[in-house]
Short mmCIF file of C-alpha atoms in Angstrom, two decimals:
data_model
loop_
_atom_site.label_atom_id
_atom_site.label_comp_id
_atom_site.label_asym_id
_atom_site.label_seq_id
_atom_site.Cartn_x
_atom_site.Cartn_y
_atom_site.Cartn_z
CA MET A 1 29.21 -75.55 30.42
CA SER A 2 30.64 -78.37 32.57
CA THR A 3 30.05 -78.25 36.31
CA PHE A 4 32.88 -78.77 38.79
CA VAL A 5 31.66 -80.89 41.71
CA ASP A 6 34.15 -81.34 44.55
CA GLN A 7 32.05 -82.40 47.56
CA VAL A 8 29.22 -84.97 47.75
CA LYS A 9 27.48 -87.17 50.32
CA ILE A 10 26.74 -90.80 49.44
CA GLU A 11 25.26 -93.97 50.97
CA ALA A 12 27.04 -97.31 50.63
CA HIS A 13 25.15 -100.53 51.41
CA ALA A 14 27.19 -103.71 51.04
CA GLY A 15 25.57 -107.03 50.21
CA LYS A 16 24.44 -109.54 52.84
CA GLY A 17 26.10 -112.95 52.92
CA GLY A 18 24.02 -115.87 51.68
CA ASN A 19 22.27 -118.08 54.23
CA GLY A 20 23.68 -121.47 55.15
CA MET A 21 21.39 -124.46 54.57
CA VAL A 22 20.14 -127.30 56.76
CA ALA A 23 20.10 -130.42 54.59
CA PHE A 24 20.91 -134.15 54.84
CA ARG A 25 22.14 -136.70 52.36
CA ARG A 26 19.29 -138.69 50.80
CA GLU A 27 21.17 -141.21 48.69
CA LYS A 28 19.85 -144.65 47.83
CA TYR A 29 22.70 -146.71 49.33
CA VAL A 30 23.50 -144.39 52.26
CA PRO A 31 20.88 -145.23 54.90
CA ASN A 32 22.31 -142.89 57.56
CA GLY A 33 23.25 -139.88 55.47
CA GLY A 34 24.98 -137.10 57.35
CA PRO A 35 24.51 -133.32 57.16
CA ALA A 36 24.97 -131.87 53.68
CA GLY A 37 23.86 -128.23 53.94
CA GLY A 38 26.25 -125.87 52.12
CA ASP A 39 27.55 -122.47 53.16
CA GLY A 40 26.22 -119.20 51.82
CA GLY A 41 28.29 -117.05 49.47
CA ARG A 42 29.99 -113.77 50.39
CA GLY A 43 28.04 -110.55 49.90
CA GLY A 44 29.38 -107.91 47.52
CA SER A 45 31.57 -105.11 48.88
CA ILE A 46 31.53 -101.51 47.66
CA ILE A 47 34.94 -100.25 46.57
CA LEU A 48 36.16 -96.83 45.46
CA LYS A 49 38.92 -96.97 42.84
CA VAL A 50 40.94 -94.06 41.45
CA ASP A 51 40.48 -93.40 37.73
CA GLU A 52 42.97 -90.80 36.49
CA GLY A 53 40.60 -89.93 33.64
CA LEU A 54 38.12 -88.32 36.06
CA ARG A 55 38.50 -84.69 37.14
CA THR A 56 35.39 -84.05 39.27
CA LEU A 57 32.81 -85.87 41.41
CA MET A 58 30.14 -84.96 38.86
CA ASP A 59 29.03 -88.60 38.41
CA PHE A 60 27.84 -88.67 42.04
CA ARG A 61 25.53 -85.71 41.58
CA TYR A 62 22.61 -87.87 40.42
CA HIS A 63 23.67 -91.28 41.79
CA ARG A 64 24.37 -91.20 45.51
CA ILE A 65 23.00 -94.50 46.84
CA PHE A 66 25.03 -97.62 46.07
CA LYS A 67 23.88 -101.14 46.91
CA ALA A 68 25.92 -104.28 46.31
CA LYS A 69 24.41 -107.71 45.54
CA ASN A 70 23.75 -110.34 48.22
CA GLY A 71 25.62 -113.63 48.28
CA GLY A 72 23.88 -116.80 47.08
CA ASN A 73 22.32 -119.14 49.63
CA GLY A 74 23.93 -122.48 50.45
CA MET A 75 22.46 -125.57 48.78
CA SER A 76 22.11 -129.27 49.42
CA LYS A 77 24.89 -131.75 48.62
CA GLN A 78 27.35 -129.44 50.42
CA MET A 79 27.22 -126.89 47.62
CA THR A 80 28.31 -123.35 48.53
CA GLY A 81 26.30 -120.36 47.31
CA ALA A 82 27.87 -118.01 44.78
CA ASP A 83 29.88 -115.01 45.98
CA ALA A 84 28.39 -111.70 44.89
CA LYS A 85 30.38 -109.44 42.59
CA ASP A 86 31.88 -106.36 44.24
CA THR A 87 30.62 -102.93 43.17
CA VAL A 88 33.59 -100.82 42.04
CA ILE A 89 33.01 -97.04 41.81
CA PRO A 90 35.53 -94.84 39.95
CA VAL A 91 36.65 -91.61 41.65
CA PRO A 92 39.18 -88.92 40.67
CA GLN A 93 42.66 -88.67 42.15
CA GLY A 94 42.71 -86.61 45.35
CA THR A 95 39.43 -87.92 46.82
CA THR A 96 39.24 -87.92 50.62
CA VAL A 97 36.56 -90.10 52.25
CA ARG A 98 35.01 -89.22 55.62
CA ASP A 99 32.43 -91.20 57.63
CA LEU A 100 29.53 -88.86 58.42
CA ASP A 101 28.45 -90.84 61.51
CA THR A 102 31.83 -90.86 63.26
CA GLY A 103 33.72 -88.01 61.61
CA GLU A 104 36.57 -90.45 60.89
CA ILE A 105 38.78 -89.94 57.84
CA VAL A 106 38.30 -93.36 56.22
CA GLY A 107 40.85 -92.96 53.44
CA ASP A 108 42.70 -90.73 51.02
CA LEU A 109 42.82 -91.86 47.39
CA VAL A 110 45.79 -90.22 45.70
CA LYS A 111 47.48 -92.56 43.19
CA ASN A 112 45.97 -93.99 40.02
CA GLY A 113 44.54 -97.43 40.79
CA ASP A 114 44.29 -96.85 44.55
CA GLU A 115 41.34 -98.78 46.03
CA LEU A 116 39.36 -98.34 49.25
CA VAL A 117 36.65 -100.68 50.58
CA ILE A 118 34.00 -98.33 51.95
CA ALA A 119 31.43 -101.02 52.82
CA LYS A 120 32.44 -104.65 53.35
CA GLY A 121 30.14 -107.42 52.21
CA GLY A 122 28.92 -109.91 54.82
CA ARG A 123 30.40 -113.40 54.98
CA GLY A 124 28.20 -116.32 54.05
CA GLY A 125 26.40 -118.20 56.80
CA ARG A 126 27.64 -121.72 57.58
CA GLY A 127 25.54 -124.71 56.58
CA ASN A 128 24.78 -127.55 58.97
CA MET A 129 27.69 -129.64 57.64
CA ARG A 130 29.95 -127.18 59.55
CA PHE A 131 28.33 -127.95 62.90
CA ALA A 132 28.62 -131.75 62.84
CA SER A 133 30.52 -133.24 65.78
CA ALA A 134 30.90 -136.55 67.57
CA LYS A 135 28.26 -135.45 70.09
CA ASN A 136 25.89 -134.11 67.44
CA PRO A 137 26.47 -135.89 64.11
CA ALA A 138 23.21 -134.62 62.55
CA PRO A 139 22.83 -130.97 63.63
CA GLU A 140 19.85 -128.91 62.55
CA ILE A 141 21.80 -125.68 62.80
CA ALA A 142 22.65 -123.22 60.04
CA GLU A 143 23.66 -119.59 60.12
CA ASN A 144 22.07 -116.77 58.20
CA GLY A 145 24.46 -114.65 56.20
CA GLU A 146 26.27 -111.79 57.91
CA PRO A 147 24.72 -108.38 57.17
CA GLY A 148 26.74 -106.15 54.88
CA GLU A 149 28.10 -102.87 56.21
CA ASP A 150 26.11 -99.65 55.77
CA HIS A 151 27.99 -96.35 55.71
CA TYR A 152 27.06 -92.73 55.11
CA LEU A 153 30.07 -90.94 53.67
CA GLU A 154 31.27 -87.60 52.39
CA LEU A 155 33.59 -87.54 49.40
CA GLU A 156 35.74 -84.46 49.03
CA LEU A 157 37.98 -83.78 46.05
CA LYS A 158 41.20 -81.86 46.57
CA MET A 159 43.04 -81.28 43.32
CA LEU A 160 46.44 -82.90 42.94
CA ALA A 161 48.65 -80.05 41.80
CA ASP A 162 52.37 -79.70 42.55
CA VAL A 163 52.19 -75.91 42.38
CA GLY A 164 49.28 -73.69 43.44
CA LEU A 165 48.73 -70.11 42.26
CA ILE A 166 47.34 -67.98 45.07
CA GLY A 167 46.40 -64.32 45.22
CA TYR A 168 43.52 -61.87 45.29
CA PRO A 169 40.93 -61.94 42.48
CA SER A 170 42.11 -60.43 39.15
CA VAL A 171 45.77 -60.57 40.11
CA GLY A 172 46.65 -62.53 36.96
CA LYS A 173 46.57 -66.18 38.05
CA SER A 174 44.50 -67.45 35.14
CA THR A 175 46.53 -65.43 32.65
CA LEU A 176 49.81 -66.89 33.96
CA LEU A 177 48.39 -70.41 33.83
CA SER A 178 47.28 -69.94 30.23
CA VAL A 179 50.76 -68.68 29.24
CA VAL A 180 52.85 -71.46 30.85
CA THR A 181 50.50 -74.44 30.26
CA GLY A 182 48.03 -75.67 27.68
CA ALA A 183 45.12 -74.82 29.97
CA LYS A 184 42.45 -72.42 28.71
CA PRO A 185 40.91 -70.85 31.83
CA LYS A 186 38.36 -68.06 31.57
CA VAL A 187 40.14 -64.69 31.65
CA ALA A 188 38.31 -61.37 32.00
CA ALA A 189 38.73 -57.90 33.52
CA TYR A 190 36.48 -58.48 36.53
CA GLU A 191 36.87 -60.25 39.86
CA PHE A 192 36.00 -63.90 40.47
CA THR A 193 36.42 -64.95 36.85
CA THR A 194 37.76 -68.26 38.19
CA LEU A 195 34.97 -70.05 40.03
CA VAL A 196 36.60 -73.49 40.06
CA PRO A 197 40.23 -74.66 40.08
CA ASN A 198 41.91 -74.96 36.69
CA LEU A 199 44.75 -77.43 36.17
CA GLY A 200 47.53 -77.45 33.59
CA MET A 201 50.94 -79.07 32.97
CA VAL A 202 54.12 -76.98 32.74
CA MET A 203 56.74 -78.55 30.44
CA LEU A 204 60.29 -77.17 30.70
CA PRO A 205 62.90 -77.45 27.89
CA ASP A 206 65.15 -79.61 30.14
CA GLY A 207 62.45 -82.29 30.36
CA ARG A 208 61.11 -81.45 33.83
CA ASP A 209 57.37 -81.00 34.22
CA PHE A 210 54.86 -80.30 36.99
CA ALA A 211 51.15 -79.73 37.48
CA MET A 212 50.03 -76.18 38.23
CA ALA A 213 46.60 -75.14 39.49
CA ASP A 214 44.96 -71.74 39.30
CA MET A 215 42.75 -71.48 42.38
CA PRO A 216 39.62 -69.35 42.86
CA GLY A 217 40.51 -65.88 44.20
CA LEU A 218 40.88 -65.42 47.92
CA ILE A 219 39.57 -62.51 49.98
CA GLU A 220 39.60 -61.55 53.65
CA GLY A 221 37.51 -63.91 55.77
CA ALA A 222 37.92 -66.84 53.36
CA SER A 223 38.92 -69.24 56.13
CA LYS A 224 35.49 -68.55 57.68
CA GLY A 225 33.68 -69.22 54.41
CA VAL A 226 33.54 -65.69 52.96
CA GLY A 227 33.42 -65.55 49.16
CA LEU A 228 34.90 -68.63 47.47
CA GLY A 229 37.41 -69.07 50.26
CA LEU A 230 36.71 -72.58 51.51
CA GLN A 231 36.55 -73.92 47.96
CA PHE A 232 39.92 -72.30 47.31
CA LEU A 233 41.58 -73.40 50.54
CA ARG A 234 40.46 -77.01 50.21
CA HIS A 235 42.34 -77.39 46.94
CA ILE A 236 45.67 -75.91 47.99
CA GLU A 237 46.05 -78.39 50.87
CA ARG A 238 47.91 -80.87 48.66
CA THR A 239 50.11 -78.44 46.73
CA ARG A 240 53.82 -78.62 47.55
CA VAL A 241 54.86 -75.15 46.36
CA LEU A 242 52.83 -71.92 46.35
CA LEU A 243 53.28 -69.04 43.92
CA HIS A 244 51.84 -65.98 45.64
CA LEU A 245 50.84 -63.48 42.95
CA VAL A 246 50.77 -59.79 43.91
CA ASP A 247 49.39 -57.08 41.59
CA MET A 248 51.91 -54.26 41.02
CA GLY A 249 49.64 -52.28 38.72
CA SER A 250 47.54 -50.66 41.47
CA GLU A 251 47.36 -46.89 42.00
CA ASP A 252 47.73 -47.55 45.74
CA PRO A 253 51.31 -48.78 46.42
CA GLU A 254 50.42 -50.08 49.89
CA GLN A 255 47.53 -52.20 48.65
CA ALA A 256 49.85 -55.00 47.44
CA MET A 257 51.37 -55.44 50.91
CA GLU A 258 47.99 -55.36 52.63
CA ARG A 259 46.65 -58.06 50.35
CA PHE A 260 49.81 -60.15 50.68
CA ARG A 261 49.48 -60.14 54.48
CA SER A 262 45.73 -60.79 54.28
CA ILE A 263 46.13 -63.93 52.20
CA ASN A 264 48.88 -65.36 54.41
CA HIS A 265 46.64 -64.69 57.41
CA GLU A 266 43.81 -66.67 55.78
CA LEU A 267 46.17 -69.55 55.00
CA ALA A 268 47.32 -69.68 58.63
CA SER A 269 43.73 -69.49 59.91
CA TYR A 270 42.68 -72.44 57.75
CA ASP A 271 45.75 -74.63 58.39
CA PRO A 272 49.02 -73.30 59.88
CA GLU A 273 50.92 -75.99 57.97
CA LEU A 274 50.22 -74.15 54.71
CA LEU A 275 52.61 -71.34 55.65
CA LYS A 276 55.41 -73.91 55.97
CA ARG A 277 55.16 -74.74 52.27
CA PRO A 278 57.77 -73.10 50.00
CA GLN A 279 56.26 -69.83 48.77
CA LEU A 280 57.57 -67.68 45.92
CA ILE A 281 56.28 -64.11 45.53
CA VAL A 282 55.38 -63.22 41.95
CA ALA A 283 55.02 -59.50 41.17
CA THR A 284 52.54 -59.36 38.25
CA LYS A 285 51.53 -56.76 35.64
CA MET A 286 55.05 -55.33 35.44
CA ASP A 287 54.21 -53.94 31.96
CA LEU A 288 52.03 -51.21 33.53
CA PRO A 289 53.49 -47.66 33.97
CA ASN A 290 53.61 -47.45 37.79
CA SER A 291 54.57 -51.09 38.45
CA ALA A 292 58.33 -50.56 38.86
CA ASP A 293 57.84 -47.92 41.60
CA ASN A 294 55.25 -50.07 43.34
CA LEU A 295 57.62 -53.06 43.28
CA GLU A 296 60.42 -51.11 45.01
CA LYS A 297 58.05 -49.89 47.73
CA PHE A 298 56.66 -53.42 48.14
CA LYS A 299 60.16 -54.89 48.56
CA LYS A 300 61.01 -52.33 51.27
CA MET A 301 57.81 -53.12 53.17
CA LEU A 302 58.48 -56.84 52.74
CA ALA A 303 61.95 -56.48 54.28
CA LYS A 304 60.43 -54.84 57.39
CA ASP A 305 57.63 -57.42 57.78
CA GLN A 306 58.05 -59.18 61.15
CA THR A 307 55.49 -61.91 60.41
CA LEU A 308 57.72 -63.71 57.88
CA PRO A 309 60.44 -66.11 59.08
CA GLU A 310 62.65 -64.92 56.21
CA VAL A 311 62.27 -62.49 53.33
CA PRO A 312 61.15 -64.49 50.27
CA GLU A 313 62.51 -63.86 46.81
CA VAL A 314 60.34 -61.70 44.53
CA PHE A 315 60.00 -62.55 40.82
CA PRO A 316 58.70 -59.69 38.64
CA ILE A 317 56.82 -60.90 35.55
CA SER A 318 54.50 -59.74 32.81
CA ALA A 319 52.08 -62.29 31.41
CA VAL A 320 51.47 -59.92 28.47
CA THR A 321 55.11 -59.55 27.35
CA HIS A 322 56.21 -62.88 28.92
CA ALA A 323 59.07 -61.08 30.68
CA GLY A 324 60.48 -63.02 33.65
CA ILE A 325 58.26 -66.07 33.15
CA ASP A 326 61.01 -68.48 32.04
CA ASP A 327 63.14 -67.64 35.09
CA LEU A 328 60.12 -68.04 37.36
CA MET A 329 59.29 -71.50 35.97
CA LYS A 330 62.92 -72.69 36.31
CA LYS A 331 63.04 -71.49 39.91
CA THR A 332 59.68 -73.12 40.63
CA ALA A 333 60.92 -76.46 39.27
CA ALA A 334 64.08 -76.22 41.39
CA VAL A 335 62.11 -75.46 44.56
CA LEU A 336 59.70 -78.27 43.73
CA ASP A 337 62.59 -80.75 43.34
CA ALA A 338 63.73 -79.90 46.89
CA ALA A 339 60.21 -79.85 48.42
CA PRO A 340 59.04 -82.96 50.32
CA GLU A 341 56.46 -85.27 48.80
CA PHE A 342 52.88 -84.86 50.01
CA ASP A 343 52.35 -87.05 53.11
CA SER A 344 48.67 -88.05 53.05
CA GLU A 345 48.89 -89.93 56.38
CA SER A 346 50.16 -86.95 58.38
CA HIS A 347 47.71 -84.77 56.45
CA ASP A 348 44.83 -86.93 57.69
CA LYS A 349 46.10 -86.65 61.28
CA ARG A 350 46.19 -82.86 60.95
CA LEU A 351 42.63 -82.86 59.61
CA ILE A 352 41.44 -84.80 62.65
CA THR A 353 43.25 -82.42 65.00
CA HIS A 354 42.33 -79.25 63.11
CA TYR A 355 38.60 -79.96 62.77
CA GLY A 356 38.16 -81.89 66.02
CA LEU A 357 36.92 -84.96 64.16
CA LYS A 358 35.94 -87.96 66.23
CA LYS A 359 37.60 -91.32 65.86
CA VAL A 360 35.60 -94.54 65.99
CA ASP A 361 35.00 -95.69 69.57
CA GLN A 362 36.90 -98.96 69.81
CA ASN A 363 35.49 -99.62 73.31
CA GLU A 364 31.82 -99.72 72.33
CA PRO A 365 29.99 -102.24 74.58
CA GLU A 366 28.92 -105.55 73.06
CA PHE A 367 25.33 -105.00 74.17
CA GLN A 368 23.06 -102.46 75.86
CA ILE A 369 19.95 -102.98 77.95
CA SER A 370 16.99 -100.59 78.16
CA ARG A 371 13.35 -100.89 79.19
CA ASP A 372 10.21 -99.69 77.41
CA ASP A 373 7.32 -97.97 79.16
CA ASP A 374 5.30 -101.22 79.09
CA GLY A 375 8.02 -103.07 81.02
CA THR A 376 9.53 -104.93 78.04
CA TRP A 377 13.32 -105.31 78.17
CA VAL A 378 15.14 -104.28 74.99
CA LEU A 379 18.57 -105.61 74.00
CA SER A 380 20.66 -103.70 71.47
CA GLY A 381 24.28 -103.26 70.39
CA ALA A 382 26.19 -103.89 67.17
CA LYS A 383 27.70 -107.27 68.12
CA LEU A 384 24.51 -108.63 69.65
CA GLU A 385 22.36 -107.52 66.72
CA LYS A 386 24.85 -109.08 64.30
CA LEU A 387 24.65 -112.45 66.12
CA PHE A 388 20.85 -112.24 66.03
CA ALA A 389 20.79 -111.45 62.31
CA MET A 390 22.95 -114.51 61.62
CA THR A 391 20.73 -116.86 63.67
CA ASN A 392 18.18 -118.94 61.80
CA MET A 393 15.23 -118.91 64.21
CA ASP A 394 13.37 -121.54 62.18
CA HIS A 395 15.38 -124.30 63.88
CA GLU A 396 15.25 -125.00 67.61
CA GLU A 397 18.95 -125.94 67.76
CA SER A 398 19.85 -122.56 66.28
CA GLN A 399 17.74 -120.83 68.92
CA LEU A 400 19.48 -122.78 71.71
CA ARG A 401 22.89 -121.87 70.25
CA PHE A 402 21.91 -118.18 70.23
CA ALA A 403 20.83 -118.45 73.88
CA ARG A 404 24.26 -119.91 74.75
CA GLN A 405 25.99 -117.04 72.90
CA LEU A 406 24.00 -114.48 74.90
CA ARG A 407 24.91 -116.23 78.13
CA HIS A 408 28.64 -116.21 77.23
CA MET A 409 28.41 -112.46 76.46
CA GLY A 410 27.05 -111.87 79.97
CA VAL A 411 23.55 -110.81 78.86
CA ASP A 412 21.70 -113.11 81.31
CA GLU A 413 23.77 -111.91 84.24
CA ALA A 414 23.32 -108.25 83.28
CA LEU A 415 19.53 -108.66 82.99
CA ARG A 416 19.38 -110.25 86.46
CA ALA A 417 21.44 -107.38 87.88
CA LYS A 418 18.87 -104.94 86.50
CA GLY A 419 16.01 -106.83 88.16
CA ILE A 420 14.45 -108.96 85.40
CA GLN A 421 11.84 -111.49 86.57
CA ASP A 422 10.76 -114.87 85.21
CA GLY A 423 8.21 -114.39 82.44
CA ASP A 424 9.35 -110.84 81.53
CA GLN A 425 9.45 -110.19 77.79
CA VAL A 426 12.74 -109.42 76.06
CA TRP A 427 12.99 -107.79 72.62
CA ILE A 428 15.86 -108.08 70.14
CA ASP A 429 15.15 -106.25 66.91
CA ASP A 430 11.78 -107.76 65.82
CA PHE A 431 12.04 -110.94 67.91
CA VAL A 432 10.53 -111.34 71.41
CA PHE A 433 11.01 -114.13 73.95
CA GLU A 434 10.23 -114.80 77.63
CA PHE A 435 13.04 -114.75 80.15
CA LEU A 436 13.34 -117.96 82.24
CA GLN A 437 15.87 -118.51 85.01
#
């Protein structure tokens, strides 16, 4: 039996740029050869790309750490190192990507061929030929390659269906899907037969078609994670029209109304926007003896319901005799034609608001200063650490350039303000130096 995987956590580690080289021309008839160190190549990025042939995130179940190749190092004779090949990872349509460190929605991959760079490869370091100037025609400076980005991400699949079938367990969703599409969902006379969403295509005689999904059954408390609720609710977020199936075959005529209200309450609790989607009420199992009486009582209760902005139309059907199904599908297609397209950008904004997700702090300081128990000063911060990683400490000129960069960032002044003294040790990553005024 195939497994439906719709939520995974992965690591993405882009490739480091290649190091630039310090080299000089050593040609027979060029006595004063200039700098000839080449640049490093670009590190490989990690890219997600939509493949419409995929239906689940199953491939990520056993492969969750992705590492791209590093760029080639620069060479003598001004030769640039080779760029690394990007790592392209196929994902199904409807994949949402969230950064686990920041909570930010990084992207929403909806259309076939959509691409998203989830970890950018580092640029290659510059060779010493790039640092030549009139004042310093033979520089012994070269940059190390820029580190590649590292990200810890959550991929979440939300099925791309135009129409979603919602309703309590065993209300007839899977049966209806099997009748109107070529899908073959599991159908049985017990609750929670459907454990994962099933998708099928409805083809009408007039040439119109749409995708319909049968979602796992919903029960009270689903928006808080009861039963299969969150799995169900996640997948109806993208549907444009909802068919709300209500069982008319019950011995209790008031049960249908109670369950109808309960499901709408769960939709509103999860995301109030879901109740704004066009919703058609489908009265199922109309072939059973007491269904006609139950339908009349249900319609009367529906007309008195104060929670609905307007009384929706009710479509009685029987999946066994196929009665009413053609009319329901034509009406669904007409409502779908008038429904707005799914707006992934506004959907992302609602996710951030609804779940209180953090956005990336654009005002993060360039550096931070702390002090260890032994009195050593420690410098940290993304920009500072990136400059350090790209500095080739094997050459004195590179060290002096790094010192100038720190001074321009205001590091020296900030250390003095905190009381640093001549001879105090300063740590950056794994490198230590003495502070001198």
